XYZ file of C-alpha atoms in Angstrom:
732
model
C 12.519 -123.606 127.360
C 13.461 -124.580 130.859
C 14.174 -121.985 133.376
C 15.604 -123.056 136.833
C 13.751 -120.831 138.861
C 11.308 -117.736 138.091
C 10.468 -115.302 140.739
C 7.294 -113.622 140.696
C 6.144 -110.400 142.374
C 2.177 -110.943 142.995
C -0.454 -108.375 142.577
C 0.133 -105.438 143.779
C 2.762 -102.972 144.526
C 3.336 -100.061 142.223
C 2.019 -98.753 138.844
C 4.981 -96.697 138.182
C 8.021 -99.153 138.611
C 8.811 -102.671 139.468
C 9.071 -103.459 143.044
C 13.187 -104.165 143.011
C 13.546 -107.493 145.196
C 13.252 -110.164 141.969
C 15.656 -107.676 139.948
C 18.229 -107.834 142.919
C 17.887 -111.719 142.822
C 18.278 -112.215 139.309
C 21.224 -109.946 139.570
C 22.789 -112.190 142.223
C 22.137 -115.606 140.332
C 23.710 -114.061 137.191
C 26.842 -113.951 139.169
C 26.737 -117.812 139.767
C 25.529 -118.562 136.399
C 22.059 -119.900 137.247
C 19.099 -119.281 134.782
C 16.418 -117.369 136.080
C 13.441 -115.287 135.070
C 11.272 -112.834 136.835
C 7.865 -111.339 136.216
C 5.359 -108.669 137.872
C 2.122 -110.156 137.765
C 0.825 -106.869 139.387
C 1.364 -104.672 136.379
C 0.263 -107.501 133.848
C -2.861 -107.865 135.668
C -3.523 -104.095 135.815
C -2.880 -103.898 131.829
C -5.200 -106.823 131.167
C -7.855 -105.292 133.274
C -7.485 -101.624 132.137
C -7.766 -102.257 128.257
C -10.501 -101.997 125.778
C -10.909 -105.704 125.720
C -10.655 -105.991 129.469
C -13.270 -103.156 130.088
C -15.661 -104.958 127.710
C -15.392 -108.489 129.604
C -15.641 -106.446 132.880
C -18.884 -104.455 132.053
C -20.213 -107.767 130.554
C -19.642 -109.464 133.694
C -21.118 -106.640 135.834
C -24.146 -106.558 133.601
C -24.767 -110.344 133.972
C -24.025 -110.983 137.838
C -24.954 -107.421 139.489
C -28.280 -106.227 139.977
C -28.075 -103.293 142.593
C -25.616 -100.695 142.240
C -24.779 -97.172 144.019
C -25.634 -94.026 142.225
C -21.990 -93.673 141.230
C -21.694 -97.075 139.657
C -24.912 -96.587 137.870
C -23.264 -93.522 136.365
C -20.253 -95.299 135.269
C -22.224 -98.280 133.809
C -24.253 -95.607 131.877
C -20.802 -94.238 130.517
C -19.829 -97.814 129.484
C -18.972 -96.840 125.623
C -16.804 -93.858 126.794
C -14.723 -95.674 129.077
C -14.318 -98.696 126.528
C -13.334 -96.034 123.853
C -10.684 -93.960 125.939
C -8.975 -96.720 127.846
C -6.308 -97.693 125.542
C -5.375 -94.051 124.815
C -5.193 -93.292 128.574
C -2.988 -96.130 129.443
C -0.641 -95.628 126.591
C -0.473 -91.723 127.786
C 0.459 -92.897 131.254
C 2.941 -94.931 129.840
C 4.556 -92.017 128.219
C 3.807 -93.112 124.328
C 1.136 -90.702 123.550
C 2.060 -87.289 125.021
C -0.131 -85.179 122.499
C -3.292 -86.951 124.020
C -2.759 -84.735 127.030
C -4.534 -81.804 125.037
C -7.572 -83.840 124.696
C -7.590 -85.138 128.253
C -7.471 -81.736 129.968
C -10.733 -80.757 127.829
C -13.819 -81.455 129.863
C -15.588 -83.422 127.291
C -13.040 -86.226 126.760
C -12.760 -88.341 129.721
C -15.944 -89.690 131.622
C -16.091 -88.648 135.000
C -17.651 -89.864 138.202
C -17.261 -89.189 141.913
C -13.427 -89.059 142.170
C -13.561 -85.711 139.989
C -15.784 -84.094 142.692
C -12.517 -83.110 144.566
C -11.410 -81.120 141.356
C -12.865 -78.212 142.251
C -10.888 -77.665 145.351
C -7.762 -78.255 143.497
C -8.262 -75.926 140.837
C -5.823 -73.632 141.815
C -3.156 -76.136 141.570
C -3.557 -76.682 137.825
C -2.109 -73.039 137.622
C 1.074 -74.390 138.547
C 1.007 -77.633 136.679
C 1.793 -77.966 132.998
C -0.622 -79.686 130.511
C 1.212 -83.269 130.882
C 0.817 -83.151 134.642
C -2.782 -81.923 134.483
C -3.569 -84.696 132.132
C -1.922 -87.333 134.007
C -3.689 -86.346 137.145
C -7.070 -86.357 135.536
C -6.200 -89.878 134.079
C -5.360 -91.172 137.569
C -8.765 -89.869 139.020
C -10.328 -91.735 135.810
C -8.535 -94.959 136.613
C -9.834 -94.698 140.398
C -13.436 -94.117 139.255
C -12.963 -97.642 137.330
C -11.123 -98.802 140.650
C -14.540 -98.110 142.571
C -16.306 -99.870 139.857
C -14.432 -103.017 140.573
C -14.441 -102.811 144.335
C -18.307 -102.356 144.339
C -19.085 -104.974 141.803
C -16.626 -107.962 141.333
C -13.741 -107.791 144.084
C -14.037 -105.664 147.431
C -10.336 -106.525 147.784
C -9.192 -104.715 144.831
C -6.704 -101.813 145.187
C -3.682 -100.567 142.831
C -1.301 -100.987 145.305
C -2.751 -103.138 147.869
C -4.753 -106.365 147.160
C -6.859 -108.013 149.952
C -4.172 -106.227 152.583
C -6.563 -106.882 155.433
C -6.323 -110.529 155.395
C -2.322 -110.193 155.680
C -2.287 -107.406 158.061
C -1.952 -108.385 161.828
C -3.200 -111.757 161.011
C -2.235 -113.707 164.037
C -3.934 -116.818 162.915
C -4.157 -118.163 159.191
C -7.744 -119.112 159.592
C -9.352 -116.152 157.885
C -6.684 -116.163 154.915
C -7.295 -120.078 154.813
C -10.956 -119.862 154.602
C -10.689 -117.012 151.831
C -8.317 -119.207 149.666
C -11.252 -121.900 149.809
C -14.010 -119.665 148.475
C -14.516 -119.523 144.454
C -11.868 -117.630 142.585
C -12.519 -113.842 142.394
C -12.637 -111.853 138.953
C -9.040 -110.512 139.590
C -7.859 -114.087 140.693
C -8.923 -115.430 137.512
C -7.009 -112.745 135.549
C -3.953 -113.560 137.869
C -4.135 -117.234 137.256
C -4.319 -116.983 133.285
C -1.241 -115.069 133.427
C 0.430 -117.313 135.728
C -0.452 -120.244 133.584
C 1.063 -118.364 130.560
C 4.202 -117.955 132.263
C 4.616 -121.417 133.488
C 3.882 -122.696 129.791
C 6.574 -120.341 128.265
C 9.464 -120.878 130.936
C 8.587 -124.395 132.412
C 10.468 -123.368 135.843
C 11.640 -126.118 138.132
C 11.058 -123.378 141.167
C 9.028 -120.605 141.470
C 9.650 -118.068 144.219
C 7.100 -115.391 145.162
C 8.502 -112.075 146.577
C 6.082 -110.816 149.182
C 7.165 -107.539 150.564
C 3.483 -106.246 151.960
C 0.492 -107.711 153.462
C -1.119 -106.657 150.175
C 0.793 -109.090 147.976
C 0.072 -111.993 150.488
C -3.346 -113.304 149.425
C -2.531 -113.271 145.761
C 0.892 -115.312 146.427
C -1.106 -117.883 148.129
C -3.754 -118.029 145.150
C -0.974 -118.460 143.009
C 0.703 -121.162 145.041
C -2.617 -123.111 145.532
C -3.041 -123.142 141.682
C 0.611 -124.568 141.286
C 0.118 -127.252 143.834
C -2.972 -128.278 142.054
C -2.071 -128.118 138.538
C 1.731 -128.497 138.656
C 2.718 -130.490 141.742
C 6.215 -131.166 140.395
C 7.098 -127.550 140.526
C 8.617 -126.427 144.053
C 7.112 -123.226 145.539
C 9.068 -120.873 147.959
C 8.293 -117.459 149.676
C 10.403 -114.459 150.744
C 10.575 -110.886 151.140
C 9.596 -108.273 153.547
C 6.254 -109.796 154.781
C 7.796 -113.243 155.956
C 10.990 -111.511 157.081
C 9.100 -109.706 159.799
C 5.587 -111.535 160.095
C 6.221 -114.909 159.789
C 9.697 -115.596 161.661
C 7.617 -117.616 164.623
C 5.215 -119.438 162.013
C 3.573 -122.648 163.606
C 0.743 -123.142 161.170
C 1.637 -126.042 159.085
C -1.316 -125.636 156.669
C 0.841 -122.832 155.245
C 2.909 -125.776 153.723
C -0.022 -126.967 151.985
C 0.792 -123.877 149.456
C 4.611 -123.452 149.793
C 7.681 -125.832 150.095
C 9.877 -123.512 151.457
C 10.055 -119.976 153.083
C 13.033 -118.256 153.432
C 14.155 -115.349 155.703
C 16.081 -112.322 155.583
C 18.641 -111.521 152.611
C 17.747 -114.264 149.905
C 20.950 -114.734 148.125
C 22.687 -117.455 150.150
C 19.052 -119.168 151.071
C 18.243 -119.348 147.384
C 21.447 -120.589 146.254
C 21.214 -123.682 148.728
C 17.505 -124.294 147.962
C 18.280 -124.533 144.248
C 21.076 -126.744 145.175
C 18.850 -128.836 147.223
C 16.093 -129.228 144.807
C 18.881 -130.413 142.364
C 19.770 -132.958 144.663
C 23.252 -131.521 144.976
C 23.116 -130.777 148.777
C 20.877 -132.217 151.889
C 18.011 -130.841 153.617
C 19.798 -129.912 156.750
C 22.322 -127.736 154.455
C 19.240 -125.219 153.878
C 20.102 -121.797 154.850
C 17.261 -119.577 156.782
C 14.524 -121.706 155.336
C 10.934 -123.191 156.944
C 9.795 -126.418 155.799
C 7.124 -128.832 156.869
C 8.296 -132.162 158.418
C 6.485 -134.669 160.194
C 3.594 -132.355 160.520
C 5.273 -129.402 162.011
C 7.165 -126.284 160.875
C 10.731 -126.947 161.094
C 13.384 -124.058 160.647
C 16.570 -125.163 159.231
C 19.860 -122.683 159.348
C 23.099 -124.052 158.071
C 25.751 -122.297 159.987
C 28.510 -123.228 157.467
C 26.631 -121.358 154.572
C 28.083 -117.763 154.841
C 25.838 -114.959 153.634
C 27.272 -112.757 150.602
C 28.650 -109.375 151.052
C 27.068 -106.478 149.224
C 30.147 -106.224 147.071
C 29.320 -109.894 145.887
C 25.841 -109.775 145.147
C 26.022 -108.087 141.452
C 23.743 -105.565 139.785
C 20.084 -105.626 139.920
C 18.812 -107.016 136.480
C 15.425 -105.831 135.041
C 15.929 -107.274 131.561
C 12.640 -109.678 132.011
C 10.209 -106.990 132.949
C 8.188 -104.739 130.467
C 9.683 -101.650 131.935
C 7.912 -99.402 129.195
C 4.591 -100.622 129.984
C 4.559 -99.400 133.763
C 2.092 -96.440 134.233
C 2.984 -93.083 135.998
C 0.006 -91.448 137.980
C -0.214 -88.534 140.006
C -2.546 -89.060 142.998
C -1.893 -86.031 144.900
C -1.048 -82.751 143.354
C 2.302 -82.148 145.240
C 5.799 -82.276 143.648
C 7.294 -84.474 146.330
C 4.325 -86.560 147.190
C 3.970 -87.883 143.408
C 7.458 -89.165 143.267
C 6.079 -92.623 144.847
C 3.822 -93.173 141.918
C 5.214 -90.938 138.970
C 8.284 -92.021 137.050
C 10.168 -95.059 136.419
C 13.079 -95.394 138.889
C 15.819 -98.081 139.045
C 16.273 -99.112 142.670
C 19.469 -99.497 144.378
C 20.757 -99.671 147.696
C 23.835 -97.552 149.093
C 24.092 -99.664 152.311
C 22.446 -102.998 153.813
C 20.881 -102.052 157.083
C 20.843 -98.784 159.303
C 24.057 -97.151 160.040
C 22.189 -95.762 163.207
C 20.036 -98.786 164.316
C 18.810 -97.078 167.618
C 15.040 -95.888 166.966
C 12.850 -97.575 169.592
C 9.796 -97.999 167.391
C 11.907 -99.907 164.526
C 12.734 -103.686 164.050
C 16.431 -103.152 165.073
C 16.662 -106.528 166.244
C 16.260 -108.087 162.843
C 19.073 -108.683 160.235
C 17.848 -106.360 157.574
C 18.250 -103.456 160.144
C 20.755 -104.597 162.316
C 23.626 -105.725 159.925
C 24.968 -102.611 158.484
C 27.335 -102.932 155.610
C 27.653 -100.137 152.857
C 28.757 -100.496 149.207
C 31.930 -98.829 147.918
C 30.736 -95.665 146.117
C 32.616 -96.586 142.931
C 30.566 -99.853 142.866
C 27.396 -98.005 143.266
C 28.025 -95.869 140.473
C 29.375 -98.554 138.426
C 25.926 -100.313 138.918
C 24.155 -96.998 138.016
C 25.846 -96.992 134.889
C 24.983 -100.572 134.138
C 21.425 -100.022 134.870
C 21.328 -96.877 132.699
C 22.616 -99.046 129.916
C 20.273 -101.922 130.590
C 17.096 -99.976 131.159
C 17.822 -96.701 129.220
C 16.409 -95.021 132.515
C 18.640 -92.340 134.292
C 16.295 -91.943 137.431
C 17.272 -93.629 140.700
C 15.778 -94.493 144.023
C 17.922 -95.739 146.627
C 15.701 -97.788 148.962
C 18.261 -97.720 152.069
C 16.685 -97.601 155.519
C 18.649 -94.390 155.812
C 21.442 -93.571 153.491
C 24.694 -92.737 155.247
C 25.550 -88.936 154.774
C 29.490 -89.760 154.189
C 28.620 -92.467 151.678
C 26.228 -90.020 149.828
C 28.953 -87.361 149.755
C 31.318 -90.027 148.052
C 28.697 -91.294 145.740
C 27.862 -87.550 144.696
C 31.648 -86.852 144.041
C 31.830 -89.913 141.834
C 28.742 -89.089 139.673
C 30.405 -85.521 139.217
C 33.727 -87.188 138.443
C 32.435 -89.311 135.695
C 30.207 -86.611 134.414
C 26.966 -88.749 134.298
C 23.431 -87.224 134.123
C 21.305 -88.742 136.710
C 18.180 -87.829 138.960
C 18.081 -89.653 142.386
C 16.554 -89.735 145.637
C 16.741 -91.477 148.902
C 15.738 -92.063 152.671
C 17.897 -90.211 155.247
C 17.977 -89.223 159.002
C 17.661 -85.521 159.512
C 21.078 -85.339 161.075
C 23.537 -82.243 161.467
C 25.960 -83.690 158.801
C 23.578 -82.399 155.868
C 25.171 -78.944 155.940
C 24.278 -76.326 153.221
C 27.513 -77.240 151.274
C 26.857 -81.200 151.332
C 23.240 -80.341 150.276
C 24.786 -78.152 147.447
C 27.093 -81.160 146.379
C 24.207 -83.721 146.452
C 22.139 -81.459 144.154
C 24.841 -80.963 141.607
C 25.058 -84.720 141.469
C 21.479 -85.091 140.586
C 19.708 -85.549 144.019
C 16.252 -84.135 143.560
C 14.597 -85.340 146.958
C 15.078 -86.933 150.395
C 12.582 -88.302 152.558
C 13.119 -89.122 156.404
C 11.503 -89.827 159.673
C 10.781 -86.737 161.839
C 8.338 -88.891 163.532
C 6.934 -86.925 166.599
C 7.946 -83.330 166.438
C 8.451 -83.278 170.115
C 12.119 -83.084 171.581
C 10.864 -85.258 174.641
C 9.476 -87.887 172.563
C 12.426 -87.691 169.842
C 14.687 -88.513 172.742
C 12.178 -91.486 173.911
C 12.188 -92.732 170.497
C 16.321 -92.278 170.273
C 16.099 -90.605 167.107
C 19.056 -88.614 167.575
C 17.799 -85.580 166.145
C 16.127 -82.198 167.747
C 13.056 -80.448 165.958
C 15.576 -77.209 166.005
C 18.016 -79.626 163.865
C 15.555 -81.095 161.542
C 14.518 -77.563 160.638
C 18.033 -76.408 159.656
C 18.723 -79.600 157.850
C 15.465 -79.017 155.769
C 16.358 -75.463 154.977
C 19.822 -76.686 153.619
C 17.983 -79.291 151.366
C 15.229 -76.649 150.516
C 17.715 -73.905 149.594
C 19.872 -76.297 147.703
C 16.753 -77.215 145.573
C 16.053 -80.890 146.877
C 12.579 -81.592 148.014
C 12.022 -82.889 151.378
C 9.272 -85.572 152.678
C 8.874 -86.338 156.208
C 7.334 -89.413 157.859
C 5.406 -88.353 160.745
C 4.187 -90.347 163.686
C 1.497 -90.189 166.381
C 0.383 -92.348 169.211
C 3.826 -92.968 170.332
C 3.816 -94.515 173.982
C 3.216 -91.867 176.627
C 2.306 -89.020 174.136
C -0.068 -86.592 175.510
C -2.838 -84.797 173.476
C -0.792 -81.628 174.153
C 2.079 -83.205 172.467
C 0.155 -84.380 169.665
C -1.184 -80.522 169.056
C 2.351 -79.172 169.744
C 3.860 -81.781 167.042
C 1.150 -80.714 164.614
C 2.002 -76.884 165.435
C 5.667 -77.632 164.519
C 4.856 -79.487 161.148
C 2.566 -76.402 160.223
C 5.244 -74.100 160.936
C 7.817 -76.271 158.841
C 5.648 -76.161 155.714
C 4.775 -72.407 156.180
C 8.426 -71.483 156.354
C 8.716 -73.487 153.047
C 11.051 -75.789 154.296
C 9.464 -79.054 154.027
C 7.262 -79.886 150.805
C 5.646 -83.216 151.880
C 4.702 -85.628 154.600
C 2.327 -88.371 155.625
C 1.159 -89.198 159.352
C 1.291 -93.110 160.237
C -0.219 -94.136 163.564
C 2.372 -95.633 166.085
C 2.139 -99.365 165.582
C 4.232 -101.908 168.033
C 6.419 -104.477 166.614
C 7.522 -107.679 168.369
C 11.001 -106.940 166.987
C 11.421 -103.299 168.154
C 12.681 -102.029 171.700
C 9.041 -100.985 172.559
C 7.716 -104.493 171.749
C 10.386 -106.386 173.623
C 10.277 -104.112 176.784
C 6.687 -102.900 176.754
C 6.806 -101.913 180.733
C 9.638 -99.222 180.002
C 7.458 -97.249 177.632
C 4.153 -97.806 179.934
C 2.467 -100.065 177.424
C 0.568 -103.102 177.894
C 0.380 -106.196 175.510
C -3.382 -107.188 175.058
C -2.576 -110.813 174.166
C 0.575 -112.151 175.389
C 0.085 -115.404 173.437
C 1.831 -115.605 170.379
C -0.218 -116.641 167.170
C 0.704 -119.329 164.733
C 0.815 -117.160 161.700
C 1.533 -113.338 161.642
C 3.350 -112.102 164.710
C 4.921 -108.996 164.039
C 2.162 -106.437 164.999
C 1.635 -106.591 168.844
C -1.851 -105.461 170.075
C -1.304 -103.113 173.231
C -2.895 -100.569 175.265
C -1.226 -97.564 176.825
C -1.402 -97.692 180.586
C -2.604 -93.952 180.836
C -5.540 -94.990 178.637
C -4.533 -92.611 175.854
C -6.644 -93.172 172.836
C -4.645 -91.700 169.665
C -7.036 -93.094 166.992
C -9.147 -89.936 167.168
C -6.690 -87.589 165.944
C -6.279 -89.466 162.613
C -8.704 -87.734 160.568
C -7.828 -84.044 161.732
C -3.867 -84.575 161.325
C -4.317 -86.188 158.004
C -6.639 -83.331 156.576
C -4.593 -80.518 157.839
C -1.510 -82.249 156.411
C -3.166 -82.451 153.328
C -3.789 -78.726 153.210
C -0.388 -77.697 154.100
C 1.090 -79.819 151.503
C -0.900 -77.670 149.122
C 0.224 -74.540 150.936
C -3.336 -73.974 152.395
C -4.796 -72.897 155.833
C -1.842 -71.972 157.650
C -3.761 -69.272 159.312
C -6.442 -71.806 160.399
C -6.548 -72.421 164.414
C -5.267 -75.823 165.098
C -8.703 -76.837 166.770
C -10.595 -76.311 163.536
C -9.173 -79.688 162.304
C -10.849 -81.626 164.841
C -14.435 -82.341 166.067
C -13.595 -82.669 169.656
C -12.071 -80.322 172.212
C -7.999 -79.978 171.935
C -5.619 -78.045 173.931
C -3.962 -75.087 172.506
C -0.645 -75.393 171.259
C 2.027 -74.395 173.718
C 4.793 -73.800 170.841
C 5.379 -70.210 170.117
C 4.166 -69.164 166.513
C 7.769 -68.056 165.370
C 9.589 -71.139 167.194
C 10.961 -72.638 163.453
C 11.582 -69.003 162.382
C 13.896 -68.438 165.425
C 15.662 -71.731 165.023
C 16.353 -70.936 161.399
C 17.903 -67.524 162.473
C 20.230 -68.661 164.994
C 22.565 -70.411 162.858
C 25.817 -71.179 164.819
C 28.971 -70.022 163.139
C 30.657 -72.756 160.864
C 33.787 -74.279 162.119
C 36.008 -76.226 159.753
C 38.382 -79.202 160.535
C 41.696 -79.786 158.804
C 40.703 -82.845 157.245
C 37.179 -81.683 155.845
C 37.218 -82.324 151.854
C 37.193 -78.927 149.626
C 35.281 -79.249 146.365
C 35.286 -76.764 143.473
C 32.263 -77.358 141.390
C 32.432 -74.245 139.290
C 33.855 -73.644 135.876
C 37.695 -72.667 135.236
C 37.796 -69.118 135.938
C 38.935 -66.291 133.212
C 41.277 -63.717 134.938
C 41.679 -60.073 133.914
C 43.836 -57.826 135.974
C 43.592 -54.093 136.662
C 44.872 -51.413 139.118
C 42.847 -49.648 141.826
C 43.815 -46.319 143.441
C 42.894 -45.485 146.983
C 44.230 -42.532 148.987
C 47.232 -42.329 146.630
C 48.031 -45.823 146.568
C 47.992 -48.234 143.701
C 46.716 -51.766 144.246
C 47.320 -54.685 141.818
C 43.773 -56.493 141.322
C 42.043 -59.193 139.375
C 38.421 -59.743 138.151
C 38.070 -63.628 138.445
C 35.257 -64.149 135.620
C 32.924 -67.127 135.902
C 30.700 -68.282 133.174
C 27.798 -70.260 134.656
C 24.909 -72.042 132.532
C 22.750 -69.040 133.495
C 24.799 -65.954 134.541
C 28.188 -64.451 134.267
C 29.771 -63.656 137.727
C 32.664 -61.447 138.364
C 34.363 -61.289 141.811
C 37.162 -58.868 142.819
C 40.607 -59.908 144.501
C 44.029 -58.880 144.835
C 46.274 -60.102 142.052
C 48.105 -62.587 144.151
C 44.773 -64.108 145.382
C 43.655 -64.226 141.720
C 46.929 -65.980 140.711
C 46.552 -68.470 143.560
C 42.783 -69.209 142.844
C 43.733 -69.793 139.117
C 46.671 -72.234 140.392
C 44.180 -73.752 143.024
C 41.483 -74.885 140.683
C 44.084 -75.835 138.024
C 45.762 -78.229 140.797
C 42.211 -79.847 141.289
C 41.804 -80.405 137.512
C 45.470 -82.016 137.219
C 44.730 -84.380 139.942
C 41.656 -85.490 138.161
C 39.967 -84.998 141.194
C 37.566 -81.875 142.617
C 38.743 -82.414 146.073
C 41.593 -81.564 148.632
C 41.565 -81.031 152.278
C 40.990 -77.857 154.068
C 44.229 -77.714 155.468
C 45.694 -78.446 151.899
C 44.013 -75.551 150.659
C 44.904 -73.429 153.471
C 48.499 -74.382 153.190
C 48.508 -73.742 149.410
C 47.169 -70.283 149.995
C 49.505 -69.253 152.309
C 52.466 -70.612 150.609
C 51.479 -68.910 147.253
C 50.402 -65.410 148.511
C 52.512 -65.019 151.837
C 49.429 -63.898 153.678
C 47.342 -65.540 156.359
C 44.293 -67.698 155.043
C 41.771 -66.835 157.610
C 41.106 -63.015 156.637
C 40.611 -64.129 153.131
C 38.466 -67.036 154.089
C 35.931 -64.815 156.026
C 36.163 -61.976 153.273
C 33.303 -61.086 151.030
C 35.091 -62.432 147.970
C 35.702 -65.589 149.766
C 31.980 -65.722 150.656
C 31.064 -65.369 147.039
C 32.862 -68.345 145.950
C 31.508 -70.324 148.705
C 27.958 -69.385 147.534
C 28.582 -69.904 144.183
C 30.790 -73.342 143.894
C 33.387 -73.625 146.558
C 32.069 -76.361 149.211
C 33.581 -77.578 152.277
C 32.353 -81.272 153.154
């Protein structure tokens, strides 16, 4: 079977769900009628390795080649038969195929245990909140990590479940170290990878193979695979694209890279790959390639045909996962935290609401590059069309929108469209913590199936947030987090330390802000990143403005995105790393809120200058809501039942109405005047007749005043109206 092009995600990205790049490109090529195939070598290598046959081979290899091991590995080797006997069952359980095994896994005498299980006593309290399935999943994850330790110590020190030989790809300003590694004998993992690659080539016979390299941890394997192709299948053209070349290889000069690859494409892959295929087929000339690097006359040459336009997001088609073994991905729980686990647990269809970032100002971000700079949203109806197509194709109703920052207005329209079509989905995405996320918008998102959001709080300091040009304040973040949390949506924050000019005082104050956010229960998960200066960010392009100095001004010939630098004030931020991460781990598990911040560090730190009730006061001082005439009004409740009655007060009789609402959990009765009750029935009926759940605030006000003859404002701020708003009447 001849295939025009095969796309490969090399080891390793994720265990629980495929990285979406190849599915996006396959979906696009479907619109052109170009035959393609894609494979995730990462999950295939893992399943080959972690099987009874794979472990038998691994243990045999270790016994034959390794003499001295640590006490921990000695224990694993002694329990060899137990690992071989349990591995197939555990993998099937993590694939969701063997749920009853959970009852055995949670017993202490089923899984062999090595050093990874030593942390269990610290987390024993968490198992009280976890069901048997989740507890078994977490124990199985520790079991796999023990086996990973065996692999790292005995056969491949570069092994990692989601990062393979990452050190060789990260900040590699020269190609020398990676080039040398590629001329060493194949590793144990290499041999498994190349056997699987050979199988793919034999069955599909592609003319072109494209490697998607999103992260440094995929780079080494992509080169190993390309090296194999050049040696044994020189007729196959080999190309690389993805996040790593898009950011790191834009100024590539080392021609040795093209001993392995024929082409490297940059940025959005649709137009470059279309022209690359046409070129390989002899239908266009080399100079018509789009955003493509090649080797020519011993030099790296960049070709970018200006006549070939890029495709709009509405034209790129729906991602196609059809070639991938979706039922074989394995869900793991590395951290016992309901939000943190979402990156490793569950199968998520990946989609994008908008290309690029609608904010596009953060000074640490690569905002000069097209993947951030060019903002182009997709129409809500088309997004939900794609969701329905993927549900039909994959059988999965979970979606992760992998936007740089999903636009609130588009999220609102997508939520309304999901509700309109009455489809049941669970979805999460990345956002900015901006004031558009009102209580009502969060309730709408929840009603549509939104279960979680992640966003950049970065440094929880208003001075530094302004310097970063984040466009938010800590007070605003607190309120937005509260709105999400009260709606039942989990919140994860990306946190940063070491931003230029950040002082030790600001680092400790930022930690105190984070502590208070967790203690208030309005943040469920977080992760500290140390600031890294990149060449395509405002800080990297204008370091003097941020009082930092590049260490080496000379560009390397390989990867050039990370820029080594020092702060002019001599600040050293690395020392805070362990304390920040340890404290956060405890806060995520609702522990140690009463510890002094100094206890997390083994060196002297300043006292926090933040009042202990700062976040509490931010949440207390909520501004009074104001409404604009063109805001959308949405009724998410059921159609009310109305019953009339009379109420007598001081000798007067008032005609009243019970509005009775039957929700999934409760029966709620709200008493209003008869005329208001009749209006509300008319109002909801009108929404249903229009086949839409929305009208504008001005239209609702006009409808009320014409129907009742009363002023709208006294009703809108009355107790019955507040009950309706708390239940299902939203203004967006």
